[in-house]
Amino acid sequence: MLTTVMLILAGAAGEAATKPASAPDTSPIQILPGTSSKEPISIDADKLVYYDKERKAVYSGNVVVIQGDTKMTCSVMTVFLDRSPSPAANAPAEAPAPAPAAAGDGPSANSGIKRLEATGPVTVVSKTQVATGDNATYDKAENRVQLIGHVTLSDGQNVTKGDKLTYDLKTSQATIDTGSKTGRVHGQFLPSGGNDPTKAK
């Protein structure tokens, strides 16, 4: 049976219930292309291990991440949590653990996500677009998502291949690069009105 865990609850584990008024970043987060940062993030996985000292959560086994209309699947996903400065950071070790964030807080409360790493195969589906690769990363500081290794981006019958796909969440710009292995980006596009092999004759 899959364990369903809201990412905000994992991020709240080990954090103080009271957040400072001058917290550096309390904005909602967007970790998947084609989504709104105000949409909740849900994760399904066979297993979740939370490392309090390292401030990371490792989801493994048929991992499914959904934010809005976009879905990502992978084998293992590691979420690194930001250690935001707060008065409770210097609290004695014997201080009681805080209660999890209320469901109503949602992603609008600072979930403390610093970085996310997914190992594959990784697949991201957003409406008609499908992107696949060996690994994926999300970096909050740079506000970008990268898909690395044997990358394929398809939209219907249109396909583009390369070694690395970088998606800037701020500008919604996608860049596909190549390494020394392939040397060139490859694209194949079906002209509109052309024969669609998926349609029955």
Short mmCIF file of the C-alpha atoms (twelve columns), coordinates in Angstrom:
data_MODEL
# 
_entry.id   MODEL 
# 
loop_
_atom_site.group_PDB 
_atom_site.id 
_atom_site.type_symbol 
_atom_site.label_atom_id 
_atom_site.label_alt_id 
_atom_site.label_comp_id 
_atom_site.label_asym_id 
_atom_site.label_seq_id 
_atom_site.Cartn_x 
_atom_site.Cartn_y 
_atom_site.Cartn_z 
_atom_site.pdbx_PDB_model_num 
ATOM 1   C CA . MET A 1   0.000  0.000  0.000   1 
ATOM 2   C CA . LEU A 2   1.328  3.428  -0.944  1 
ATOM 3   C CA . THR A 3   1.952  5.967  1.756   1 
ATOM 4   C CA . THR A 4   0.563  9.394  0.854   1 
ATOM 5   C CA . VAL A 5   2.425  12.264 2.466   1 
ATOM 6   C CA . MET A 6   2.029  15.972 1.840   1 
ATOM 7   C CA . LEU A 7   5.436  17.498 1.270   1 
ATOM 8   C CA . ILE A 8   4.620  20.391 3.563   1 
ATOM 9   C CA . LEU A 9   4.287  17.991 6.489   1 
ATOM 10  C CA . ALA A 10  7.686  16.455 5.801   1 
ATOM 11  C CA . GLY A 11  9.189  19.918 5.576   1 
ATOM 12  C CA . ALA A 12  7.613  20.867 8.865   1 
ATOM 13  C CA . ALA A 13  9.101  17.928 10.741  1 
ATOM 14  C CA . GLY A 14  11.733 19.186 13.122  1 
ATOM 15  C CA . GLU A 15  10.885 22.874 12.513  1 
ATOM 16  C CA . ALA A 16  9.689  25.249 15.184  1 
ATOM 17  C CA . ALA A 17  5.977  25.939 15.267  1 
ATOM 18  C CA . THR A 18  6.638  29.676 15.554  1 
ATOM 19  C CA . LYS A 19  8.299  31.280 12.543  1 
ATOM 20  C CA . PRO A 20  10.127 34.608 12.767  1 
ATOM 21  C CA . ALA A 21  8.368  37.631 11.302  1 
ATOM 22  C CA . SER A 22  11.465 38.422 9.237   1 
ATOM 23  C CA . ALA A 23  11.854 34.999 7.624   1 
ATOM 24  C CA . PRO A 24  13.788 35.408 4.370   1 
ATOM 25  C CA . ASP A 25  11.402 33.498 2.116   1 
ATOM 26  C CA . THR A 26  7.796  32.634 2.868   1 
ATOM 27  C CA . SER A 27  6.651  32.469 -0.739  1 
ATOM 28  C CA . PRO A 28  4.955  29.377 -2.138  1 
ATOM 29  C CA . ILE A 29  7.081  27.057 -4.236  1 
ATOM 30  C CA . GLN A 30  6.788  25.710 -7.753  1 
ATOM 31  C CA . ILE A 31  8.820  22.564 -8.338  1 
ATOM 32  C CA . LEU A 32  7.239  21.307 -11.558 1 
ATOM 33  C CA . PRO A 33  7.081  23.117 -14.914 1 
ATOM 34  C CA . GLY A 34  3.642  24.210 -16.058 1 
ATOM 35  C CA . THR A 35  2.261  24.651 -12.551 1 
ATOM 36  C CA . SER A 36  1.392  27.511 -10.253 1 
ATOM 37  C CA . SER A 37  3.377  27.981 -7.063  1 
ATOM 38  C CA . LYS A 38  0.073  28.303 -5.189  1 
ATOM 39  C CA . GLU A 39  -0.973 24.747 -6.032  1 
ATOM 40  C CA . PRO A 40  -0.380 22.087 -3.375  1 
ATOM 41  C CA . ILE A 41  2.287  19.432 -3.849  1 
ATOM 42  C CA . SER A 42  1.467  15.813 -3.072  1 
ATOM 43  C CA . ILE A 43  3.788  12.820 -3.022  1 
ATOM 44  C CA . ASP A 44  2.962  9.114  -3.163  1 
ATOM 45  C CA . ALA A 45  5.712  6.559  -2.471  1 
ATOM 46  C CA . ASP A 46  6.215  3.073  -1.093  1 
ATOM 47  C CA . LYS A 47  8.541  4.360  1.616   1 
ATOM 48  C CA . LEU A 48  9.602  7.608  3.301   1 
ATOM 49  C CA . VAL A 49  12.685 7.973  5.483   1 
ATOM 50  C CA . TYR A 50  13.249 11.337 7.198   1 
ATOM 51  C CA . TYR A 51  16.750 12.224 8.431   1 
ATOM 52  C CA . ASP A 52  16.310 14.950 11.031  1 
ATOM 53  C CA . LYS A 53  20.005 15.729 11.495  1 
ATOM 54  C CA . GLU A 54  20.665 16.011 7.749   1 
ATOM 55  C CA . ARG A 55  17.327 17.767 7.191   1 
ATOM 56  C CA . LYS A 56  16.371 15.540 4.267   1 
ATOM 57  C CA . ALA A 57  13.489 13.267 3.319   1 
ATOM 58  C CA . VAL A 58  14.018 10.294 1.002   1 
ATOM 59  C CA . TYR A 59  10.982 8.927  -0.850  1 
ATOM 60  C CA . SER A 60  11.508 5.600  -2.608  1 
ATOM 61  C CA . GLY A 61  9.539  3.080  -4.621  1 
ATOM 62  C CA . ASN A 62  7.166  4.179  -7.385  1 
ATOM 63  C CA . VAL A 63  7.412  7.864  -6.421  1 
ATOM 64  C CA . VAL A 64  4.658  10.070 -7.866  1 
ATOM 65  C CA . VAL A 65  4.750  13.854 -7.379  1 
ATOM 66  C CA . ILE A 66  1.728  15.935 -8.428  1 
ATOM 67  C CA . GLN A 67  1.386  19.716 -8.499  1 
ATOM 68  C CA . GLY A 68  -1.629 21.006 -10.369 1 
ATOM 69  C CA . ASP A 69  -1.891 19.363 -13.805 1 
ATOM 70  C CA . THR A 70  1.744  18.265 -13.798 1 
ATOM 71  C CA . LYS A 71  2.961  14.865 -12.619 1 
ATOM 72  C CA . MET A 72  6.481  13.526 -12.099 1 
ATOM 73  C CA . THR A 73  7.363  9.869  -11.550 1 
ATOM 74  C CA . CYS A 74  10.738 8.468  -10.502 1 
ATOM 75  C CA . SER A 75  12.367 5.676  -8.509  1 
ATOM 76  C CA . VAL A 76  13.849 7.694  -5.640  1 
ATOM 77  C CA . MET A 77  13.409 11.348 -4.679  1 
ATOM 78  C CA . THR A 78  15.470 13.138 -2.042  1 
ATOM 79  C CA . VAL A 79  14.201 16.446 -0.634  1 
ATOM 80  C CA . PHE A 80  16.759 18.668 1.095   1 
ATOM 81  C CA . LEU A 81  15.177 21.076 3.555   1 
ATOM 82  C CA . ASP A 82  16.439 24.559 4.273   1 
ATOM 83  C CA . ARG A 83  17.455 25.259 7.837   1 
ATOM 84  C CA . SER A 84  15.837 28.677 8.194   1 
ATOM 85  C CA . PRO A 85  17.216 30.815 11.005  1 
ATOM 86  C CA . SER A 86  14.793 30.982 13.897  1 
ATOM 87  C CA . PRO A 87  14.928 31.451 17.674  1 
ATOM 88  C CA . ALA A 88  14.185 27.740 18.083  1 
ATOM 89  C CA . ALA A 89  17.333 26.816 16.153  1 
ATOM 90  C CA . ASN A 90  19.390 27.342 19.303  1 
ATOM 91  C CA . ALA A 91  16.875 25.655 21.578  1 
ATOM 92  C CA . PRO A 92  18.132 22.888 23.888  1 
ATOM 93  C CA . ALA A 93  18.132 19.372 22.455  1 
ATOM 94  C CA . GLU A 94  15.576 18.211 25.029  1 
ATOM 95  C CA . ALA A 95  12.953 20.683 23.763  1 
ATOM 96  C CA . PRO A 96  9.748  18.880 22.726  1 
ATOM 97  C CA . ALA A 97  9.228  18.231 19.038  1 
ATOM 98  C CA . PRO A 98  6.820  20.682 17.397  1 
ATOM 99  C CA . ALA A 99  3.461  19.624 16.056  1 
ATOM 100 C CA . PRO A 100 3.177  19.116 12.280  1 
ATOM 101 C CA . ALA A 101 1.915  22.040 10.232  1 
ATOM 102 C CA . ALA A 102 -1.838 22.268 9.975   1 
ATOM 103 C CA . ALA A 103 -3.331 21.137 6.678   1 
ATOM 104 C CA . GLY A 104 -4.719 24.635 6.159   1 
ATOM 105 C CA . ASP A 105 -1.193 26.098 6.126   1 
ATOM 106 C CA . GLY A 106 -0.445 24.492 2.760   1 
ATOM 107 C CA . PRO A 107 2.532  25.487 0.665   1 
ATOM 108 C CA . SER A 108 1.949  29.165 1.428   1 
ATOM 109 C CA . ALA A 109 3.781  28.570 4.695   1 
ATOM 110 C CA . ASN A 110 7.538  28.298 4.193   1 
ATOM 111 C CA . SER A 111 8.042  24.607 3.529   1 
ATOM 112 C CA . GLY A 112 11.798 25.028 3.669   1 
ATOM 113 C CA . ILE A 113 12.590 23.117 0.463   1 
ATOM 114 C CA . LYS A 114 16.110 23.933 -0.675  1 
ATOM 115 C CA . ARG A 115 16.790 21.272 -3.288  1 
ATOM 116 C CA . LEU A 116 15.170 18.200 -4.753  1 
ATOM 117 C CA . GLU A 117 16.919 15.308 -6.512  1 
ATOM 118 C CA . ALA A 118 15.135 12.513 -8.398  1 
ATOM 119 C CA . THR A 119 16.748 9.386  -9.792  1 
ATOM 120 C CA . GLY A 120 15.171 7.611  -12.649 1 
ATOM 121 C CA . PRO A 121 13.995 6.889  -14.906 1 
ATOM 122 C CA . VAL A 122 12.281 10.247 -14.418 1 
ATOM 123 C CA . THR A 123 9.136  11.232 -16.324 1 
ATOM 124 C CA . VAL A 124 7.397  14.619 -16.168 1 
ATOM 125 C CA . VAL A 125 3.957  14.928 -17.777 1 
ATOM 126 C CA . SER A 126 2.338  18.348 -18.227 1 
ATOM 127 C CA . LYS A 127 -0.798 18.446 -20.363 1 
ATOM 128 C CA . THR A 128 0.342  17.314 -23.853 1 
ATOM 129 C CA . GLN A 129 4.068  17.483 -23.079 1 
ATOM 130 C CA . VAL A 130 6.128  14.571 -21.771 1 
ATOM 131 C CA . ALA A 131 9.767  14.869 -20.691 1 
ATOM 132 C CA . THR A 132 11.927 11.893 -19.712 1 
ATOM 133 C CA . GLY A 133 15.493 11.531 -18.476 1 
ATOM 134 C CA . ASP A 134 17.819 9.600  -16.215 1 
ATOM 135 C CA . ASN A 135 17.808 12.094 -13.329 1 
ATOM 136 C CA . ALA A 136 16.198 15.390 -12.339 1 
ATOM 137 C CA . THR A 137 16.971 18.222 -9.940  1 
ATOM 138 C CA . TYR A 138 15.090 21.236 -8.598  1 
ATOM 139 C CA . ASP A 139 17.083 24.136 -7.141  1 
ATOM 140 C CA . LYS A 140 15.046 26.730 -5.254  1 
ATOM 141 C CA . ALA A 141 17.850 29.322 -5.147  1 
ATOM 142 C CA . GLU A 142 18.250 29.219 -8.937  1 
ATOM 143 C CA . ASN A 143 14.506 28.622 -9.473  1 
ATOM 144 C CA . ARG A 144 15.102 25.976 -12.106 1 
ATOM 145 C CA . VAL A 145 14.425 22.334 -12.900 1 
ATOM 146 C CA . GLN A 146 16.946 20.200 -14.780 1 
ATOM 147 C CA . LEU A 147 16.441 16.837 -16.470 1 
ATOM 148 C CA . ILE A 148 19.775 15.119 -17.105 1 
ATOM 149 C CA . GLY A 149 20.776 12.120 -19.200 1 
ATOM 150 C CA . HIS A 150 19.065 10.700 -22.323 1 
ATOM 151 C CA . VAL A 151 16.525 13.531 -22.330 1 
ATOM 152 C CA . THR A 152 13.478 13.297 -24.575 1 
ATOM 153 C CA . LEU A 153 10.866 16.062 -24.777 1 
ATOM 154 C CA . SER A 154 7.738  15.238 -26.741 1 
ATOM 155 C CA . ASP A 155 4.545  17.110 -27.531 1 
ATOM 156 C CA . GLY A 156 2.254  14.832 -29.496 1 
ATOM 157 C CA . GLN A 157 4.308  13.541 -32.453 1 
ATOM 158 C CA . ASN A 158 6.921  16.307 -32.084 1 
ATOM 159 C CA . VAL A 159 10.081 15.026 -30.363 1 
ATOM 160 C CA . THR A 160 13.309 16.737 -29.264 1 
ATOM 161 C CA . LYS A 161 16.276 14.842 -27.805 1 
ATOM 162 C CA . GLY A 162 19.424 15.934 -25.993 1 
ATOM 163 C CA . ASP A 163 21.548 15.320 -22.913 1 
ATOM 164 C CA . LYS A 164 20.189 17.996 -20.546 1 
ATOM 165 C CA . LEU A 165 16.962 19.976 -20.321 1 
ATOM 166 C CA . THR A 166 16.997 23.115 -18.149 1 
ATOM 167 C CA . TYR A 167 13.668 24.778 -17.360 1 
ATOM 168 C CA . ASP A 168 13.685 28.259 -15.807 1 
ATOM 169 C CA . LEU A 169 10.596 28.486 -13.611 1 
ATOM 170 C CA . LYS A 170 10.709 32.286 -13.561 1 
ATOM 171 C CA . THR A 171 10.857 32.864 -17.320 1 
ATOM 172 C CA . SER A 172 9.256  29.557 -18.421 1 
ATOM 173 C CA . GLN A 173 12.182 29.113 -20.821 1 
ATOM 174 C CA . ALA A 174 13.396 25.602 -21.655 1 
ATOM 175 C CA . THR A 175 16.904 24.937 -22.982 1 
ATOM 176 C CA . ILE A 176 18.139 21.596 -24.307 1 
ATOM 177 C CA . ASP A 177 21.906 21.035 -24.366 1 
ATOM 178 C CA . THR A 178 24.124 18.219 -25.566 1 
ATOM 179 C CA . GLY A 179 27.336 16.729 -24.283 1 
ATOM 180 C CA . SER A 180 30.222 15.076 -26.031 1 
ATOM 181 C CA . LYS A 181 28.244 11.846 -26.466 1 
ATOM 182 C CA . THR A 182 25.589 13.021 -28.924 1 
ATOM 183 C CA . GLY A 183 27.132 16.304 -29.997 1 
ATOM 184 C CA . ARG A 184 23.895 17.765 -31.377 1 
ATOM 185 C CA . VAL A 185 20.284 18.351 -30.362 1 
ATOM 186 C CA . HIS A 186 17.877 16.304 -32.475 1 
ATOM 187 C CA . GLY A 187 14.313 17.374 -33.257 1 
ATOM 188 C CA . GLN A 188 11.589 15.703 -35.279 1 
ATOM 189 C CA . PHE A 189 8.388  17.604 -35.971 1 
ATOM 190 C CA . LEU A 190 5.194  16.526 -37.691 1 
ATOM 191 C CA . PRO A 191 3.761  19.295 -39.916 1 
ATOM 192 C CA . SER A 192 0.177  20.246 -39.071 1 
ATOM 193 C CA . GLY A 193 -2.269 18.439 -41.311 1 
ATOM 194 C CA . GLY A 194 0.306  15.695 -41.890 1 
ATOM 195 C CA . ASN A 195 -0.352 12.009 -41.477 1 
ATOM 196 C CA . ASP A 196 -0.704 11.053 -37.832 1 
ATOM 197 C CA . PRO A 197 0.359  7.412  -37.380 1 
ATOM 198 C CA . THR A 198 -1.595 7.187  -34.127 1 
ATOM 199 C CA . LYS A 199 -4.940 7.718  -35.865 1 
ATOM 200 C CA . ALA A 200 -6.817 4.746  -37.239 1 
ATOM 201 C CA . LYS A 201 -7.241 4.645  -41.019 1 
# 
